Amino acid sequence: MAQDDILKKIIAHSKEYGFIFQSSEIYDGLSAVYDYGQHGSELKNNIKRYWWDSMVKLNENIVGIDSAIFMHPTVWKASGHVGAFSDPLIDNKDSKKRYRADVLIEEYMAKIENKIQKEVDKAEKKFGDTFDEEQFKKTNPRVLANQEKIEAIRTRFVSALEKDDLAELKKIIEDLEIACPVSGSKNWTDVRQFNLMFETKLGSVSEDANSIYLRPETAQGIFVNYLNVQKSGRMKIPFGIAQIGKAFRNEIVARQFIFRMREFEQMEMQFFVRPGEEMEWFKLWKETRIKWHKALGASEKKYRFHDHDKLAHYANAATDIEFDFPMGFKEVEGIHSRTDFDLSQHQEFSGKKIQYFDPETNQSYVPYVIETSIGLDRMFLTILSNAYTEEVIEKEGGKKEERVVLKIPAELAPVKLAILPLLRKDALPEKAREILNDLKYDVNCIYEEKDSIGKRYRRQDAIGTPYCITVDHQTIEDNTVTLRNRDTMEQERIPVEKVREIVIAKTSINNLLKKG
Ligand code: ATP
């Protein structure tokens, strides 16, 4: 299936089954803003819980906070966002479509990378087990030529970004003959900087009002609370502060469903360390975070690290964890060594001393920071795109049937157990509800009695429910039910008293946490 088609199917499926709706849809929607429906919000909460517990519950030296979205406007001057939180934009004069100039160039480089990958895949098929990928990449003339091309573009690109040379960015686009994907034309405007922060007014009388911003990242709420948390929690370095919350960016291009939104949610953790030790911690957090992702069971091939070509003004090392989305490999999480930039800036702008006295070294210093920053919505999309599966199943008598199943990790599934009376009579609904009322305190259950049992199974498959139990006449006689597994579709007969234990054992978030 073409990659575009997969994304389209995921979008349609998300809407049909109550995961994600376009915001204000009855008014034709609001661009790049989405609402989470009944199953989407459950899945989102489960992802949050997995992240929060892995940070806060499992680590004695990491605590969580929940800071306000509105902050003093000087915060954003100190952090550099007022001056520099912008993207270079370019318009195509024919289609009137707007693009990020840097993304156009990055996508051009990614296309060449794909060509290299195709060569590698072809050769791997040809040579089989004896294939040595590294050797091949070092010697194949076509691969070498393409690599050289990428390197030449990258050198120019990074230098233009570092110098903020917008004219050079445009020149690169022209020299590479990059065309607008919509109009096909190369008729571009100049490149301009565009600040991504939303501005609003605080106060009831607009003339007296102060401009404030909707936060573009949650991290600053952590930095400005560093002293509060360190003192009130008597935290000793190294320690971390975690937070989950909304962030807002007036994105120039917002066309990829929940991948790039104007209102989104971040899960960020700032880890404060002794200056000079940041690289060790950077390495450790890289390893810890990739393990967290891989515990979810997607193929290893779906993840890769991508080190930044151009470091942000505050960073001395940065890498992205990229996931193979339907649109290709893209960032889902950033891990950044932010030095003492943010705390030092807040110290300077606020005039308050933000330092740590280290009892082990008898010295005071501004701590260094390693940040792990993951987009909750992008994480949601990794789960959906990895889970969406179309299967053809063989029925009795050679009949074939198609089913769409969301193979969401059972621990994150919105509903863990569906309780289905076989018929709407013979006291089966009453018995099913009795089981539901007993289990609902421990397990997120759903009760369904409408339609044939086959149709009900399909609906549960479509929302990713890992288990269904069916209550039939035998249940009334011997208190047993059939337990159906979403992935294998196998059914087994088990005593009702066992259901809780089996479902909890397979769906507890602790299973994931213990893998980390
Ligand atoms: P990109 O290069 O894709 O714009 P970024 O490097 O600006 O992302 P960061 O500032 O590092 O992103 O933000 C941390 C994380 O927040 C990202 O890894 C991503 O998962 C998430 N994120 C950032 N912008 C958005 C957005 N517009 N919509 C959804 N998630 C986002």
mmCIF file of N, CA and C and ligand atoms in Angstrom, residues 85 87 100 216-217 249 251 258-266 268 308 314 320 331-334 336 371 373-379, ligand 1:
data_model
loop_
_atom_site.group_PDB
_atom_site.id
_atom_site.type_symbol
_atom_site.label_atom_id
_atom_site.label_comp_id
_atom_site.label_asym_id
_atom_site.label_seq_id
_atom_site.Cartn_x
_atom_site.Cartn_y
_atom_site.Cartn_z
ATOM 1 N N PHE A 85 12.827 32.129 18.115
ATOM 2 C CA PHE A 85 12.026 30.925 17.897
ATOM 3 C C PHE A 85 11.225 31.081 16.614
ATOM 4 N N ASP A 87 10.958 29.972 12.207
ATOM 5 C CA ASP A 87 11.328 29.071 11.116
ATOM 6 C C ASP A 87 11.434 29.895 9.844
ATOM 7 N N ARG A 100 8.300 25.441 4.734
ATOM 8 C CA ARG A 100 9.501 25.762 5.500
ATOM 9 C C ARG A 100 10.684 25.530 4.586
ATOM 10 N N PRO A 216 5.476 27.814 23.938
ATOM 11 C CA PRO A 216 5.785 26.945 22.797
ATOM 12 C C PRO A 216 6.494 25.662 23.234
ATOM 13 N N GLU A 217 6.839 25.548 24.505
ATOM 14 C CA GLU A 217 7.418 24.319 25.056
ATOM 15 C C GLU A 217 7.126 24.319 26.552
ATOM 16 N N ARG A 249 2.351 26.177 18.924
ATOM 17 C CA ARG A 249 3.260 26.768 17.931
ATOM 18 C C ARG A 249 2.463 27.089 16.686
ATOM 19 N N GLU A 251 2.641 26.850 13.588
ATOM 20 C CA GLU A 251 3.434 26.169 12.558
ATOM 21 C C GLU A 251 3.103 26.701 11.170
ATOM 22 N N ILE A 258 -1.821 14.544 13.056
ATOM 23 C CA ILE A 258 -1.357 14.963 14.381
ATOM 24 C C ILE A 258 0.166 15.004 14.487
ATOM 25 N N PHE A 259 0.866 14.825 13.355
ATOM 26 C CA PHE A 259 2.328 14.929 13.428
ATOM 27 C C PHE A 259 2.752 16.369 13.718
ATOM 28 N N ARG A 260 2.114 17.302 13.060
ATOM 29 C CA ARG A 260 2.473 18.711 13.266
ATOM 30 C C ARG A 260 1.208 19.511 13.533
ATOM 31 N N MET A 261 1.019 19.864 14.788
ATOM 32 C CA MET A 261 -0.204 20.560 15.183
ATOM 33 C C MET A 261 0.137 21.954 15.702
ATOM 34 N N ARG A 262 -0.891 22.786 15.795
ATOM 35 C CA ARG A 262 -0.647 24.123 16.352
ATOM 36 C C ARG A 262 -0.850 24.116 17.857
ATOM 37 N N GLU A 263 -1.659 23.189 18.339
ATOM 38 C CA GLU A 263 -1.795 22.973 19.780
ATOM 39 C C GLU A 263 -1.488 21.502 20.009
ATOM 40 N N PHE A 264 -0.499 21.209 20.828
ATOM 41 C CA PHE A 264 -0.117 19.807 21.019
ATOM 42 C C PHE A 264 0.349 19.606 22.460
ATOM 43 N N GLU A 265 0.742 18.382 22.755
ATOM 44 C CA GLU A 265 1.147 18.106 24.126
ATOM 45 C C GLU A 265 2.565 17.541 24.148
ATOM 46 N N GLN A 266 3.311 17.982 25.135
ATOM 47 C CA GLN A 266 4.683 17.490 25.264
ATOM 48 C C GLN A 266 4.864 16.757 26.588
ATOM 49 N N GLU A 268 8.052 16.307 28.871
ATOM 50 C CA GLU A 268 9.451 16.741 28.917
ATOM 51 C C GLU A 268 10.054 16.480 30.289
ATOM 52 N N HIS A 308 21.687 16.117 15.311
ATOM 53 C CA HIS A 308 21.364 17.395 14.656
ATOM 54 C C HIS A 308 22.547 17.927 13.849
ATOM 55 N N TYR A 314 21.175 26.903 22.419
ATOM 56 C CA TYR A 314 21.452 26.543 23.813
ATOM 57 C C TYR A 314 22.152 25.197 23.970
ATOM 58 N N ASP A 320 17.840 13.252 17.718
ATOM 59 C CA ASP A 320 16.401 12.948 17.670
ATOM 60 C C ASP A 320 16.231 11.441 17.628
ATOM 61 N N GLU A 331 11.082 12.837 13.314
ATOM 62 C CA GLU A 331 11.345 12.975 14.757
ATOM 63 C C GLU A 331 10.104 12.714 15.614
ATOM 64 N N VAL A 332 10.305 11.894 16.649
ATOM 65 C CA VAL A 332 9.241 11.764 17.644
ATOM 66 C C VAL A 332 9.705 12.322 18.992
ATOM 67 N N GLU A 333 11.010 12.272 19.222
ATOM 68 C CA GLU A 333 11.544 12.754 20.508
ATOM 69 C C GLU A 333 12.909 13.398 20.292
ATOM 70 N N GLY A 334 13.171 14.439 21.078
ATOM 71 C CA GLY A 334 14.487 15.069 21.021
ATOM 72 C C GLY A 334 15.203 14.890 22.352
ATOM 73 N N HIS A 336 18.415 16.538 24.273
ATOM 74 C CA HIS A 336 19.300 17.690 24.084
ATOM 75 C C HIS A 336 20.146 17.929 25.315
ATOM 76 N N GLU A 371 17.928 17.314 28.486
ATOM 77 C CA GLU A 371 16.473 17.327 28.307
ATOM 78 C C GLU A 371 16.036 16.147 27.453
ATOM 79 N N SER A 373 12.586 15.307 25.399
ATOM 80 C CA SER A 373 11.350 16.004 25.039
ATOM 81 C C SER A 373 10.617 15.217 23.957
ATOM 82 N N ILE A 374 9.450 14.713 24.331
ATOM 83 C CA ILE A 374 8.727 13.875 23.373
ATOM 84 C C ILE A 374 7.333 14.456 23.158
ATOM 85 N N GLY A 375 6.871 14.433 21.923
ATOM 86 C CA GLY A 375 5.528 14.910 21.610
ATOM 87 C C GLY A 375 4.538 13.782 21.847
ATOM 88 N N LEU A 376 3.570 14.049 22.708
ATOM 89 C CA LEU A 376 2.590 13.008 23.032
ATOM 90 C C LEU A 376 1.775 12.624 21.795
ATOM 91 N N ASP A 377 1.420 13.622 20.999
ATOM 92 C CA ASP A 377 0.596 13.339 19.817
ATOM 93 C C ASP A 377 1.383 12.563 18.761
ATOM 94 N N ARG A 378 2.658 12.926 18.617
ATOM 95 C CA ARG A 378 3.489 12.158 17.671
ATOM 96 C C ARG A 378 3.662 10.731 18.157
ATOM 97 N N MET A 379 3.796 10.590 19.471
ATOM 98 C CA MET A 379 3.919 9.244 20.054
ATOM 99 C C MET A 379 2.649 8.453 19.758
HETATM 100 P P1 ATP B 1 10.272 19.744 14.244
HETATM 101 O O1 ATP B 1 11.690 19.853 13.774
HETATM 102 O O2 ATP B 1 9.548 18.524 13.738
HETATM 103 O O3 ATP B 1 9.475 21.004 14.077
HETATM 104 P P2 ATP B 1 11.267 20.409 16.803
HETATM 105 O O4 ATP B 1 12.677 19.942 16.680
HETATM 106 O O5 ATP B 1 10.949 21.839 16.664
HETATM 107 O O6 ATP B 1 10.336 19.539 15.819
HETATM 108 P P3 ATP B 1 11.250 20.209 19.634
HETATM 109 O O7 ATP B 1 11.235 21.661 19.842
HETATM 110 O O8 ATP B 1 12.500 19.435 19.905
HETATM 111 O O9 ATP B 1 10.692 19.867 18.168
HETATM 112 O O10 ATP B 1 10.024 19.584 20.458
HETATM 113 C C1 ATP B 1 10.095 18.354 21.125
HETATM 114 C C2 ATP B 1 9.040 17.400 20.617
HETATM 115 O O11 ATP B 1 7.754 18.014 20.597
HETATM 116 C C3 ATP B 1 9.252 16.918 19.205
HETATM 117 O O12 ATP B 1 10.124 15.810 19.188
HETATM 118 C C4 ATP B 1 7.865 16.535 18.768
HETATM 119 O O13 ATP B 1 7.557 15.198 19.148
HETATM 120 C C5 ATP B 1 6.987 17.470 19.545
HETATM 121 N N1 ATP B 1 6.514 18.545 18.664
HETATM 122 C C6 ATP B 1 7.153 19.669 18.315
HETATM 123 N N2 ATP B 1 6.398 20.432 17.508
HETATM 124 C C7 ATP B 1 5.223 19.762 17.355
HETATM 125 C C8 ATP B 1 4.010 20.027 16.640
HETATM 126 N N3 ATP B 1 3.857 21.151 15.943
HETATM 127 N N4 ATP B 1 3.007 19.112 16.703
HETATM 128 C C9 ATP B 1 3.146 17.985 17.422
HETATM 129 N N5 ATP B 1 4.264 17.683 18.105
HETATM 130 C C10 ATP B 1 5.284 18.546 18.086
#
